[in-house]
């Protein structure tokens, strides 16, 4: 069993209506699969994804304990 | 290297001056390049009254440290300071300060600009603007830093 | 646009801060790019104890004004400040400060660097170094600002 | 008759041993000719020349009242 934390930020947080949640899966899966299990809407095309605060692509496979974050393009500075 | 995420208005000049007095540059620093990003009262053709800056605490610091580490691999620089605001911001207030100390000017200029461009494209900050009409909206993407 | 040639040590941060409070930028300025050149205690492999900066009074101001005018033709910039020391200078003291205010960062970065490179190659200043051996010598030419 | 002021700066001032002087000529001449009339040493190759505080090349012809300056490569900033 693998348990992961999901986080959403900024406009994506508002769209999904949640900022943080925990999921448990019986087998490892990619971050895009994680999104599909957790959300009815499709993953918006320009979404950025980070696992444990490092950028990953959407086929990256999660491990037990990972923090997976989804967010729109960054606009700091 | 110092990275600070701050929630209240700050004076960029006092901050840099204070940081610099703590550096042991001792005659080695010939060049300092500084960038200050300030909140404007307009964007995309609309008048902006205020802004709220959200960030991903932890990832912000990790990404900024990585950007500085890469800059240090690319250029001979002596020290670096990044300060970035979060929370509620008003026009004319500083949003970001980057300061790079180096022996020579080319390194200072290039590393400072590199850090700023990387921050704009990789550091997890998001701006939400409040227009003078009281409508609010997320900024969708940063403008390019190229001319 | 302000150009100042000064004979005594100055605090670059206080000077920029003071100049900025007099600017009517009013929410229009999104980017400030600053360069500070500081005296090092070494050059060409030798330890330097002090420096004397000579200039051609009148031509200096004329050339710097021309450089800024050209920068304003090339980039959309809001205001510019140049301060340059002359006379006797000690290690760690600032020699030159350039600050450029603009709406956007690309213009601020590029104009600031342009002004600095043009100053280095065209403004009539000359450095005479006094080594720790008490020998003194003219600096023969400026190093390149390219990496 | 044209009367001009000559100025020398930095290492060149030390080499010629003067900082400022006035010359009167019966006819116009180029700045390199001016140098040759005023100095026994040849004009050093990397010398910069300004007339009325604007850079000129060495074939530039002087006018009455001009201030002509000779100096080594600049080293400010």
Coordinates of C-alpha atoms in Angstrom, one line a residue:
Chain A
X1 CA 0.0 0.0 0.0
X2 CA 1.3 3.5 -0.8
X3 CA -0.1 6.6 0.9
X4 CA 0.6 10.0 -0.6
X5 CA -0.4 13.6 0.1
X6 CA -1.9 15.8 -2.6
X7 CA -1.7 19.5 -2.7
X8 CA -3.2 22.1 -4.9
X9 CA -2.3 25.8 -5.3
X10 CA -3.6 29.1 -6.6
X11 CA -6.3 28.9 -9.3
X12 CA -6.1 25.1 -9.4
X13 CA -6.8 25.0 -5.7
X14 CA -9.9 27.1 -6.2
X15 CA -11.0 25.0 -9.2
X16 CA -10.7 21.6 -7.4
X17 CA -12.1 23.2 -4.2
X18 CA -9.4 21.6 -2.0
X19 CA -5.9 22.4 -0.9
X20 CA -4.6 19.2 0.7
X21 CA -5.8 15.6 0.8
X22 CA -4.4 12.1 1.5
X23 CA -4.8 9.1 -0.8
X24 CA -3.9 5.4 -0.4
X25 CA -3.4 3.1 -3.3
X26 CA -2.6 -0.6 -3.6
X27 CA 0.1 -0.1 -6.2
X28 CA 2.3 2.6 -7.5
X29 CA 1.0 4.9 -10.3
X30 CA 2.0 7.9 -12.3
X31 CA 1.2 11.5 -11.1
X32 CA -1.3 11.9 -14.0
X33 CA -3.1 8.7 -12.8
X34 CA -3.1 10.1 -9.3
X35 CA -4.8 13.2 -10.6
X36 CA -7.4 11.1 -12.4
X37 CA -8.2 9.1 -9.3
X38 CA -8.6 12.3 -7.2
X39 CA -10.4 14.6 -9.6
X40 CA -13.4 14.3 -12.0
X41 CA -12.0 17.2 -14.2
X42 CA -9.2 16.4 -16.6
X43 CA -5.7 17.6 -15.7
X44 CA -5.5 21.2 -17.2
X45 CA -2.9 21.2 -19.9
X46 CA -0.4 23.8 -18.5
X47 CA -0.4 22.3 -15.0
X48 CA 2.9 22.0 -13.3
X49 CA 3.6 19.0 -11.0
X50 CA 6.0 18.6 -8.2
X51 CA 6.8 15.6 -6.1
X52 CA 8.5 16.3 -2.8
X53 CA 9.0 19.9 -4.0
X54 CA 10.9 19.0 -7.1
X55 CA 9.4 19.4 -10.6
X56 CA 8.5 16.1 -12.4
X57 CA 6.8 15.2 -15.6
X58 CA 3.3 13.7 -15.6
X59 CA 4.5 10.1 -16.1
X60 CA 6.6 10.2 -12.9
X61 CA 5.7 7.3 -10.6
X62 CA 4.9 8.1 -7.0
X63 CA 6.3 6.3 -3.9
X64 CA 4.9 5.8 -0.5
X65 CA 5.0 9.0 1.6
X66 CA 5.4 11.3 -1.4
X67 CA 3.9 14.8 -1.4
X68 CA 2.5 15.5 -4.9
X69 CA 1.6 19.1 -5.8
X70 CA -0.4 20.4 -8.8
X71 CA -0.4 24.1 -9.7
X72 CA -0.8 26.5 -12.6
X73 CA 2.2 28.4 -14.2
X74 CA 4.1 30.4 -11.6
X75 CA 3.8 34.2 -11.6
X76 CA 6.2 35.4 -8.9
X77 CA 8.9 38.1 -9.0
Chain B
X1 CA 23.6 32.8 0.3
X2 CA 20.4 34.1 2.0
X3 CA 16.8 33.5 1.0
X4 CA 14.0 35.2 2.8
X5 CA 10.3 35.0 2.3
X6 CA 8.6 37.9 4.0
X7 CA 5.0 38.8 4.8
X8 CA 5.3 42.5 5.4
X9 CA 6.6 45.5 3.5
X10 CA 10.4 45.9 3.5
X11 CA 12.9 48.5 2.5
X12 CA 15.2 46.8 -0.2
X13 CA 18.0 49.3 0.4
X14 CA 18.2 48.9 4.1
X15 CA 18.0 45.1 3.7
X16 CA 20.9 45.0 1.2
X17 CA 22.9 47.4 3.2
X18 CA 22.4 45.4 6.4
X19 CA 23.2 42.1 4.6
X20 CA 26.3 43.6 3.1
X21 CA 27.7 44.7 6.5
X22 CA 27.7 41.1 7.6
X23 CA 29.6 39.9 4.5
X24 CA 33.3 39.4 4.8
X25 CA 34.0 40.7 1.3
X26 CA 37.1 42.6 2.5
X27 CA 38.2 44.3 -0.6
X28 CA 37.4 41.2 -2.9
X29 CA 34.1 42.5 -4.2
X30 CA 34.4 44.8 -7.2
X31 CA 30.8 44.5 -8.5
X32 CA 27.3 44.3 -7.1
X33 CA 24.3 43.8 -9.3
X34 CA 20.9 44.4 -7.8
X35 CA 17.4 43.9 -9.2
X36 CA 14.2 45.2 -7.5
X37 CA 10.8 44.2 -8.7
X38 CA 8.1 46.6 -7.6
X39 CA 4.3 46.3 -7.8
X40 CA 2.8 48.4 -10.6
X41 CA -0.7 49.9 -10.5
X42 CA -1.6 48.5 -13.9
X43 CA -1.5 45.2 -15.7
X44 CA -3.0 43.9 -19.0
X45 CA -4.7 47.2 -19.6
X46 CA -6.4 47.4 -16.2
X47 CA -5.9 49.5 -13.1
X48 CA -4.8 47.3 -10.2
X49 CA -5.5 48.3 -6.6
X50 CA -3.8 45.5 -4.7
X51 CA -2.3 42.0 -5.0
X52 CA -2.1 38.9 -3.0
X53 CA 0.9 36.6 -3.4
X54 CA 0.5 32.9 -2.6
X55 CA 3.4 30.5 -2.5
X56 CA 4.3 26.8 -1.8
X57 CA 6.2 27.1 1.4
X58 CA 9.2 24.8 1.4
X59 CA 9.3 24.3 -2.3
X60 CA 9.9 28.0 -2.8
X61 CA 13.0 27.9 -0.6
X62 CA 14.2 24.7 -2.2
X63 CA 13.8 26.0 -5.8
X64 CA 15.5 29.3 -5.0
X65 CA 18.4 27.5 -3.3
X66 CA 18.8 25.3 -6.4
X67 CA 18.7 28.4 -8.7
X68 CA 21.5 30.0 -6.7
X69 CA 23.5 26.8 -6.6
X70 CA 23.3 26.6 -10.4
X71 CA 24.3 30.3 -10.7
X72 CA 27.3 29.6 -8.6
X73 CA 28.3 26.8 -10.9
X74 CA 28.0 29.0 -13.9
X75 CA 29.7 32.2 -12.6
X76 CA 32.3 33.2 -10.0
X77 CA 30.1 35.0 -7.5
X78 CA 30.9 35.8 -3.9
X79 CA 27.4 36.0 -2.2
X80 CA 23.7 36.2 -3.1
X81 CA 20.6 37.6 -1.4
X82 CA 17.0 37.0 -2.4
X83 CA 14.0 38.5 -0.6
X84 CA 10.5 37.8 -1.9
X85 CA 7.2 39.2 -0.5
X86 CA 4.1 37.1 0.0
X87 CA 0.6 38.1 1.3
X88 CA -1.1 41.4 0.6
X89 CA 0.8 43.9 -1.5
X90 CA 0.1 47.5 -2.6
X91 CA 1.3 49.4 -5.6
X92 CA 4.9 50.8 -5.2
X93 CA 5.8 48.1 -2.7
X94 CA 8.8 45.9 -3.5
X95 CA 7.9 42.3 -4.4
X96 CA 11.4 40.9 -5.0
X97 CA 15.0 41.9 -4.4
X98 CA 18.0 40.0 -5.8
X99 CA 21.5 41.1 -5.0
X100 CA 24.7 39.4 -6.3
X101 CA 28.2 40.3 -5.2
X102 CA 31.2 39.3 -7.4
X103 CA 34.8 40.3 -8.1
X104 CA 33.9 41.4 -11.7
X105 CA 31.0 43.0 -13.3
X106 CA 30.1 40.5 -16.0
X107 CA 29.6 37.8 -13.4
X108 CA 27.5 40.1 -11.2
X109 CA 25.3 41.2 -14.0
X110 CA 24.7 37.8 -15.6
X111 CA 24.1 35.9 -12.4
X112 CA 21.6 38.5 -11.1
X113 CA 19.6 38.4 -14.3
X114 CA 19.8 34.6 -14.5
X115 CA 18.5 34.2 -10.9
X116 CA 15.6 36.7 -11.7
X117 CA 14.6 34.8 -14.9
X118 CA 14.8 31.4 -13.2
X119 CA 12.8 32.7 -10.2
X120 CA 10.1 34.0 -12.6
X121 CA 9.8 30.7 -14.4
X122 CA 10.4 28.2 -11.5
X123 CA 9.7 29.5 -8.1
X124 CA 6.2 28.6 -6.9
X125 CA 4.6 32.0 -6.4
X126 CA 1.2 33.0 -7.7
X127 CA -0.2 36.5 -8.0
X128 CA -3.9 37.4 -7.6
X129 CA -4.7 40.9 -8.6
X130 CA -7.5 43.1 -7.2
X131 CA -8.6 45.6 -9.8
X132 CA -9.9 49.1 -9.0
X133 CA -13.3 47.7 -10.1
X134 CA -12.9 45.3 -7.1
X135 CA -13.0 42.4 -9.5
X136 CA -10.1 40.0 -8.7
X137 CA -8.2 37.6 -10.9
X138 CA -5.2 35.3 -11.0
X139 CA -2.3 36.4 -13.1
X140 CA -2.1 33.7 -15.8
X141 CA 1.5 33.9 -16.7
X142 CA 4.6 36.0 -16.4
X143 CA 5.8 38.1 -19.2
X144 CA 9.0 37.2 -20.9
X145 CA 12.3 38.8 -19.7
X146 CA 13.7 39.0 -23.2
X147 CA 13.6 42.1 -25.3
Chain C
X1 CA 18.2 61.8 -15.2
X2 CA 20.8 62.8 -12.6
X3 CA 24.6 62.6 -13.0
X4 CA 26.8 63.3 -10.0
X5 CA 30.5 63.4 -9.7
X6 CA 31.5 63.3 -6.0
X7 CA 34.8 63.8 -4.2
X8 CA 34.0 62.1 -0.9
X9 CA 32.8 58.6 0.1
X10 CA 29.1 58.1 -0.3
X11 CA 26.5 55.4 0.7
X12 CA 25.1 54.0 -2.6
X13 CA 21.9 52.7 -0.9
X14 CA 21.1 55.9 0.9
X15 CA 21.7 57.9 -2.4
X16 CA 19.4 55.6 -4.5
X17 CA 16.8 55.6 -1.8
X18 CA 16.9 59.4 -1.5
X19 CA 16.8 59.9 -5.3
X20 CA 13.9 57.4 -5.6
X21 CA 11.7 59.3 -3.1
X22 CA 11.9 62.3 -5.3
X23 CA 10.8 60.4 -8.4
X24 CA 7.1 60.5 -9.4
X25 CA 7.0 56.9 -10.5
X26 CA 3.6 56.4 -8.9
X27 CA 2.9 52.8 -9.6
X28 CA 4.5 52.9 -13.1
X29 CA 7.9 51.4 -12.1
X30 CA 8.0 47.6 -12.0
X31 CA 11.8 47.1 -12.3
X32 CA 14.9 48.7 -10.9
X33 CA 18.3 47.5 -12.0
X34 CA 21.3 48.8 -10.0
X35 CA 25.0 48.3 -10.5
X36 CA 27.6 49.2 -7.8
X37 CA 31.3 49.2 -8.6
X38 CA 33.5 48.9 -5.5
X39 CA 37.3 49.3 -5.1
X40 CA 39.1 46.0 -4.7
X41 CA 42.3 45.6 -2.8
X42 CA 44.0 43.7 -5.6
X43 CA 44.6 44.2 -9.3
X44 CA 46.8 42.5 -11.9
X45 CA 48.3 40.2 -9.2
X46 CA 49.3 43.0 -6.8
X47 CA 47.9 44.3 -3.5
X48 CA 46.4 47.8 -3.8
X49 CA 46.3 50.1 -0.9
X50 CA 44.6 53.1 -2.4
X51 CA 43.6 54.7 -5.7
X52 CA 43.3 58.2 -7.1
X53 CA 40.7 58.9 -9.8
X54 CA 41.3 61.8 -12.2
X55 CA 38.6 63.0 -14.6
X56 CA 38.0 65.6 -17.4
X57 CA 35.5 67.8 -15.7
X58 CA 32.8 68.8 -18.1
X59 CA 33.5 66.1 -20.7
X60 CA 32.7 63.5 -18.1
X61 CA 29.2 65.0 -17.5
X62 CA 28.7 65.5 -21.3
X63 CA 29.6 61.9 -22.2
X64 CA 27.5 60.4 -19.4
X65 CA 24.5 62.5 -20.5
X66 CA 25.0 61.3 -24.1
X67 CA 25.2 57.6 -22.9
X68 CA 21.9 58.0 -21.0
X69 CA 20.3 59.7 -24.0
X70 CA 21.3 56.8 -26.2
X71 CA 20.0 54.3 -23.6
X72 CA 16.6 56.2 -23.6
X73 CA 16.4 55.8 -27.4
X74 CA 17.1 52.1 -27.2
X75 CA 14.9 51.1 -24.2
X76 CA 11.7 52.4 -22.5
X77 CA 13.2 53.5 -19.2
X78 CA 11.6 55.9 -16.7
X79 CA 14.6 57.5 -14.9
X80 CA 18.4 57.1 -14.4
X81 CA 21.0 57.9 -11.8
X82 CA 24.8 57.8 -12.1
X83 CA 27.1 58.7 -9.3
X84 CA 30.9 58.4 -9.8
X85 CA 33.7 59.1 -7.3
X86 CA 36.8 61.1 -8.1
X87 CA 39.8 61.8 -5.9
X88 CA 41.4 59.5 -3.3
X89 CA 39.6 56.2 -2.8
X90 CA 40.2 53.3 -0.4
X91 CA 39.4 49.6 -0.8
X92 CA 35.7 48.7 -0.2
X93 CA 34.5 52.2 -1.1
X94 CA 32.0 52.5 -3.9
X95 CA 33.4 54.0 -7.1
X96 CA 30.3 54.1 -9.3
X97 CA 26.6 53.6 -8.9
X98 CA 24.1 53.2 -11.8
X99 CA 20.4 52.8 -11.2
X100 CA 17.8 52.5 -13.9
X101 CA 14.0 52.5 -13.3
X102 CA 11.7 51.0 -15.9
X103 CA 8.2 49.5 -16.3
X104 CA 9.6 46.0 -17.2
X105 CA 12.7 44.1 -16.2
X106 CA 14.3 43.5 -19.6
X107 CA 14.6 47.2 -20.2
X108 CA 15.9 47.9 -16.7
X109 CA 18.6 45.1 -16.9
X110 CA 19.7 45.9 -20.4
X111 CA 19.9 49.7 -20.0
X112 CA 21.8 49.4 -16.7
X113 CA 24.4 47.1 -18.2
X114 CA 24.7 49.2 -21.4
X115 CA 25.2 52.4 -19.4
X116 CA 27.9 50.7 -17.3
X117 CA 29.8 49.3 -20.4
X118 CA 29.6 52.7 -22.2
X119 CA 30.8 54.5 -19.1
X120 CA 33.8 52.1 -18.8
X121 CA 34.8 52.7 -22.5
X122 CA 33.9 56.4 -23.0
X123 CA 33.7 58.4 -19.8
X124 CA 37.0 60.2 -19.2
X125 CA 38.1 58.8 -15.9
X126 CA 41.6 57.5 -15.1
X127 CA 42.7 55.4 -12.1
X128 CA 46.1 55.6 -10.5
X129 CA 46.7 52.8 -8.1
X130 CA 49.0 52.9 -5.0
X131 CA 50.3 49.4 -4.2
X132 CA 51.0 48.2 -0.7
X133 CA 54.7 48.5 -1.7
X134 CA 53.9 52.3 -2.1
X135 CA 54.8 52.1 -5.8
X136 CA 52.1 53.8 -7.8
X137 CA 51.0 53.2 -11.4
X138 CA 48.3 54.2 -13.9
X139 CA 45.8 51.5 -14.7
X140 CA 46.4 50.9 -18.4
X141 CA 43.0 49.7 -19.5
X142 CA 39.7 48.5 -18.3
X143 CA 38.9 44.8 -18.4
X144 CA 36.2 43.6 -20.7
X145 CA 32.6 43.4 -19.4
X146 CA 31.9 40.3 -21.5
X147 CA 32.1 36.8 -20.1
Chain D
X1 CA 44.6 83.3 -37.0
X2 CA 43.1 80.4 -34.9
X3 CA 43.8 80.1 -31.2
X4 CA 43.1 76.8 -29.4
X5 CA 43.5 75.4 -25.9
X6 CA 45.3 72.1 -25.5
X7 CA 44.7 69.8 -22.5
X8 CA 46.5 66.6 -21.4
X9 CA 45.2 64.1 -18.8
X10 CA 46.5 61.2 -16.7
X11 CA 49.6 59.4 -17.8
X12 CA 49.9 61.6 -20.9
X13 CA 49.8 64.7 -18.8
X14 CA 52.7 63.3 -16.8
X15 CA 54.6 62.3 -20.0
X16 CA 54.3 65.7 -21.7
X17 CA 54.8 67.5 -18.3
X18 CA 52.0 70.0 -18.9
X19 CA 48.2 69.9 -18.3
X20 CA 47.0 73.0 -20.3
X21 CA 48.4 75.4 -22.9
X22 CA 47.3 77.8 -25.6
X23 CA 48.5 77.8 -29.2
X24 CA 47.9 80.2 -32.0
X25 CA 48.2 79.0 -35.7
X26 CA 47.9 81.0 -38.9
X27 CA 45.8 78.3 -40.6
X28 CA 43.5 75.4 -39.6
X29 CA 45.1 72.0 -39.1
X30 CA 44.2 68.5 -37.9
X31 CA 44.5 67.5 -34.3
X32 CA 47.4 65.2 -35.1
X33 CA 49.2 68.2 -36.6
X34 CA 48.4 70.2 -33.5
X35 CA 50.1 67.5 -31.4
X36 CA 53.2 67.5 -33.6
X37 CA 53.5 71.3 -33.3
X38 CA 53.1 71.1 -29.5
X39 CA 55.2 68.1 -28.7
X40 CA 58.5 66.6 -29.6
X41 CA 57.4 63.0 -28.8
X42 CA 55.2 61.2 -31.4
X43 CA 51.5 60.9 -30.5
X44 CA 51.2 57.6 -28.6
X45 CA 49.2 55.1 -30.7
X46 CA 46.3 54.5 -28.3
X47 CA 45.7 58.2 -27.4
X48 CA 42.1 59.4 -27.4
X49 CA 41.4 62.8 -28.7
X50 CA 38.4 65.1 -27.9
X51 CA 37.5 68.5 -29.3
X52 CA 35.2 70.5 -27.2
X53 CA 34.6 67.4 -25.1
X54 CA 33.4 65.2 -28.0
X55 CA 35.6 62.3 -29.3
X56 CA 37.1 63.0 -32.7
X57 CA 39.6 61.1 -34.9
X58 CA 43.1 62.3 -35.4
X59 CA 42.4 63.9 -38.8
X60 CA 39.6 66.2 -37.4
X61 CA 40.4 69.9 -38.2
X62 CA 40.4 72.4 -35.4
X63 CA 38.6 75.7 -35.4
X64 CA 39.3 79.0 -33.6
X65 CA 38.4 78.7 -29.9
X66 CA 38.4 74.9 -29.8
X67 CA 39.6 73.0 -26.7
X68 CA 41.6 70.0 -27.8
X69 CA 42.3 67.2 -25.3
X70 CA 44.7 64.3 -25.5
X71 CA 44.4 61.4 -23.1
X72 CA 45.2 57.6 -22.6
X73 CA 42.4 54.9 -22.7
X74 CA 39.8 55.7 -20.0
X75 CA 39.7 53.5 -16.9
X76 CA 36.7 54.6 -14.9
X77 CA 33.8 52.7 -13.3

